[in-house]
Amino acid sequence: MTRTRRHSFEEEGPLHSWNKPLENLPEEMTVIWSCTNTGCASWMREDFSFKEVPVCSLCKSPMVSSQRSLPILMSSDQQVKRFRKNQQKAKVTDKVLQDPKEAPQ
C-alpha cells in the first residue's frame, strides 16, 4: 500500500517564491458581468467579455452589468516584480518605525 501526501497550500504555503500570493493588492471598482440565475455565482470582468451582452458560460443564462471592487490586474512580470519589491521595502520601513534597533546597517 502506497501512501500519498496531498500538498495543502493553506497549511504550508506555495512551493516556490514566485507563486506566493501578493499581499495588499490595490483594488478598484471594476465593471463586471454577473449571471442573472440565482443559483449561479458566475461573473467576469467586462474587459474579458467578447460579446456586447454575454451569456453565462456555466448555465447559459443572460448576464447583467454591475460593479465589484477587484484587485487591479498587472499586465507584466515587471509590474509584479516592482510591486513585490515595494512591498518588501514597506515591510522593512514598518519594522524600522516600530523598532529602530532592527534597522539594516
PDB file of C-alpha atoms in Angstrom:
ATOM      1  CA  MET A   1       0.000   0.000   0.000  1.00  0.00           C
ATOM      2  CA  THR A   2       1.420   3.346  -1.045  1.00  0.00           C
ATOM      3  CA  ARG A   3       0.628   6.480   0.880  1.00  0.00           C
ATOM      4  CA  THR A   4       0.445   9.722  -0.968  1.00  0.00           C
ATOM      5  CA  ARG A   5       0.598  13.025   0.774  1.00  0.00           C
ATOM      6  CA  ARG A   6      -1.502  15.803  -0.634  1.00  0.00           C
ATOM      7  CA  HIS A   7       0.034  19.230  -0.547  1.00  0.00           C
ATOM      8  CA  SER A   8      -2.187  21.843   1.048  1.00  0.00           C
ATOM      9  CA  PHE A   9      -1.380  25.422   0.063  1.00  0.00           C
ATOM     10  CA  GLU A  10      -3.380  26.768   3.012  1.00  0.00           C
ATOM     11  CA  GLU A  11      -1.264  24.854   5.518  1.00  0.00           C
ATOM     12  CA  GLU A  12       2.218  25.210   4.094  1.00  0.00           C
ATOM     13  CA  GLY A  13       2.074  27.967   1.511  1.00  0.00           C
ATOM     14  CA  PRO A  14       3.221  27.717  -2.086  1.00  0.00           C
ATOM     15  CA  LEU A  15       6.291  25.729  -3.056  1.00  0.00           C
ATOM     16  CA  HIS A  16       8.091  28.480  -4.962  1.00  0.00           C
ATOM     17  CA  SER A  17       8.516  32.141  -4.136  1.00  0.00           C
ATOM     18  CA  TRP A  18       7.125  33.276  -7.497  1.00  0.00           C
ATOM     19  CA  ASN A  19       3.846  31.545  -6.641  1.00  0.00           C
ATOM     20  CA  LYS A  20       3.345  33.469  -3.408  1.00  0.00           C
ATOM     21  CA  PRO A  21       0.139  35.478  -3.434  1.00  0.00           C
ATOM     22  CA  LEU A  22       0.617  39.222  -3.486  1.00  0.00           C
ATOM     23  CA  GLU A  23      -0.400  40.928  -0.270  1.00  0.00           C
ATOM     24  CA  ASN A  24      -2.411  44.133  -0.048  1.00  0.00           C
ATOM     25  CA  LEU A  25      -3.149  44.349  -3.745  1.00  0.00           C
ATOM     26  CA  PRO A  26      -4.575  47.718  -4.719  1.00  0.00           C
ATOM     27  CA  GLU A  27      -8.233  47.427  -5.665  1.00  0.00           C
ATOM     28  CA  GLU A  28     -10.511  49.481  -7.866  1.00  0.00           C
ATOM     29  CA  MET A  29     -14.172  49.445  -8.781  1.00  0.00           C
ATOM     30  CA  THR A  30     -14.362  47.266 -11.881  1.00  0.00           C
ATOM     31  CA  VAL A  31     -17.236  46.795 -14.319  1.00  0.00           C
ATOM     32  CA  ILE A  32     -18.235  43.132 -14.430  1.00  0.00           C
ATOM     33  CA  TRP A  33     -20.916  40.910 -15.945  1.00  0.00           C
ATOM     34  CA  SER A  34     -22.880  38.841 -13.391  1.00  0.00           C
ATOM     35  CA  CYS A  35     -25.117  35.869 -14.112  1.00  0.00           C
ATOM     36  CA  THR A  36     -28.843  36.524 -13.610  1.00  0.00           C
ATOM     37  CA  ASN A  37     -29.523  32.927 -12.496  1.00  0.00           C
ATOM     38  CA  THR A  38     -29.843  32.994  -8.680  1.00  0.00           C
ATOM     39  CA  GLY A  39     -28.319  29.517  -8.413  1.00  0.00           C
ATOM     40  CA  CYS A  40     -25.208  30.519 -10.356  1.00  0.00           C
ATOM     41  CA  ALA A  41     -22.440  32.714  -8.927  1.00  0.00           C
ATOM     42  CA  SER A  42     -20.620  33.226 -12.239  1.00  0.00           C
ATOM     43  CA  TRP A  43     -19.169  36.608 -13.167  1.00  0.00           C
ATOM     44  CA  MET A  44     -16.440  38.007 -15.431  1.00  0.00           C
ATOM     45  CA  ARG A  45     -14.599  41.268 -15.893  1.00  0.00           C
ATOM     46  CA  GLU A  46     -16.085  43.355 -18.689  1.00  0.00           C
ATOM     47  CA  ASP A  47     -12.618  43.621 -20.272  1.00  0.00           C
ATOM     48  CA  PHE A  48     -12.605  39.849 -20.838  1.00  0.00           C
ATOM     49  CA  SER A  49     -16.020  39.671 -22.483  1.00  0.00           C
ATOM     50  CA  PHE A  50     -16.059  39.114 -26.236  1.00  0.00           C
ATOM     51  CA  LYS A  51     -19.758  39.924 -26.671  1.00  0.00           C
ATOM     52  CA  GLU A  52     -21.686  43.132 -26.126  1.00  0.00           C
ATOM     53  CA  VAL A  53     -24.113  41.284 -23.815  1.00  0.00           C
ATOM     54  CA  PRO A  54     -22.548  37.963 -22.787  1.00  0.00           C
ATOM     55  CA  VAL A  55     -24.275  34.742 -21.805  1.00  0.00           C
ATOM     56  CA  CYS A  56     -23.089  32.800 -18.745  1.00  0.00           C
ATOM     57  CA  SER A  57     -20.648  30.117 -19.839  1.00  0.00           C
ATOM     58  CA  LEU A  58     -21.758  27.828 -16.984  1.00  0.00           C
ATOM     59  CA  CYS A  59     -25.559  27.916 -17.106  1.00  0.00           C
ATOM     60  CA  LYS A  60     -26.243  29.816 -20.378  1.00  0.00           C
ATOM     61  CA  SER A  61     -28.374  32.474 -18.605  1.00  0.00           C
ATOM     62  CA  PRO A  62     -28.146  36.129 -19.608  1.00  0.00           C
ATOM     63  CA  MET A  63     -25.705  38.340 -17.707  1.00  0.00           C
ATOM     64  CA  VAL A  64     -26.146  41.884 -16.372  1.00  0.00           C
ATOM     65  CA  SER A  65     -23.589  44.623 -15.940  1.00  0.00           C
ATOM     66  CA  SER A  66     -22.592  45.639 -12.404  1.00  0.00           C
ATOM     67  CA  GLN A  67     -19.521  46.698 -10.436  1.00  0.00           C
ATOM     68  CA  ARG A  68     -17.268  44.972  -7.933  1.00  0.00           C
ATOM     69  CA  SER A  69     -14.147  46.033  -6.055  1.00  0.00           C
ATOM     70  CA  LEU A  70     -11.393  43.838  -7.531  1.00  0.00           C
ATOM     71  CA  PRO A  71      -7.599  43.805  -7.479  1.00  0.00           C
ATOM     72  CA  ILE A  72      -6.015  45.787 -10.281  1.00  0.00           C
ATOM     73  CA  LEU A  73      -4.627  43.383 -12.862  1.00  0.00           C
ATOM     74  CA  MET A  74      -0.924  43.628 -13.542  1.00  0.00           C
ATOM     75  CA  SER A  75      -0.061  43.067 -17.163  1.00  0.00           C
ATOM     76  CA  SER A  76       3.603  42.102 -16.967  1.00  0.00           C
ATOM     77  CA  ASP A  77       6.121  40.249 -14.839  1.00  0.00           C
ATOM     78  CA  GLN A  78       7.998  43.524 -14.401  1.00  0.00           C
ATOM     79  CA  GLN A  79       4.963  45.119 -12.755  1.00  0.00           C
ATOM     80  CA  VAL A  80       4.604  42.145 -10.404  1.00  0.00           C
ATOM     81  CA  LYS A  81       8.320  42.269  -9.506  1.00  0.00           C
ATOM     82  CA  ARG A  82       8.127  46.021  -8.890  1.00  0.00           C
ATOM     83  CA  PHE A  83       5.050  45.570  -6.686  1.00  0.00           C
ATOM     84  CA  ARG A  84       6.736  42.809  -4.629  1.00  0.00           C
ATOM     85  CA  LYS A  85       9.880  44.910  -4.232  1.00  0.00           C
ATOM     86  CA  ASN A  86       7.799  47.847  -2.976  1.00  0.00           C
ATOM     87  CA  GLN A  87       6.010  45.506  -0.545  1.00  0.00           C
ATOM     88  CA  GLN A  88       9.361  44.361   0.875  1.00  0.00           C
ATOM     89  CA  LYS A  89      10.535  47.968   1.253  1.00  0.00           C
ATOM     90  CA  ALA A  90       7.317  48.846   3.069  1.00  0.00           C
ATOM     91  CA  LYS A  91       7.772  45.912   5.473  1.00  0.00           C
ATOM     92  CA  VAL A  92      11.343  46.994   6.284  1.00  0.00           C
ATOM     93  CA  THR A  93      10.196  50.584   6.796  1.00  0.00           C
ATOM     94  CA  ASP A  94       7.403  49.434   9.119  1.00  0.00           C
ATOM     95  CA  LYS A  95       9.878  47.367  11.169  1.00  0.00           C
ATOM     96  CA  VAL A  96      12.254  50.319  11.472  1.00  0.00           C
ATOM     97  CA  LEU A  97       9.442  52.605  12.573  1.00  0.00           C
ATOM     98  CA  GLN A  98       8.320  50.081  15.184  1.00  0.00           C
ATOM     99  CA  ASP A  99      11.813  49.258  16.474  1.00  0.00           C
ATOM    100  CA  PRO A 100      14.680  51.439  15.183  1.00  0.00           C
ATOM    101  CA  LYS A 101      17.252  48.999  16.642  1.00  0.00           C
ATOM    102  CA  GLU A 102      16.314  46.473  13.929  1.00  0.00           C
ATOM    103  CA  ALA A 103      17.247  48.830  11.081  1.00  0.00           C
ATOM    104  CA  PRO A 104      19.547  47.246   8.478  1.00  0.00           C
ATOM    105  CA  GLN A 105      23.135  48.505   8.818  1.00  0.00           C
TER     106      GLN A 105
END
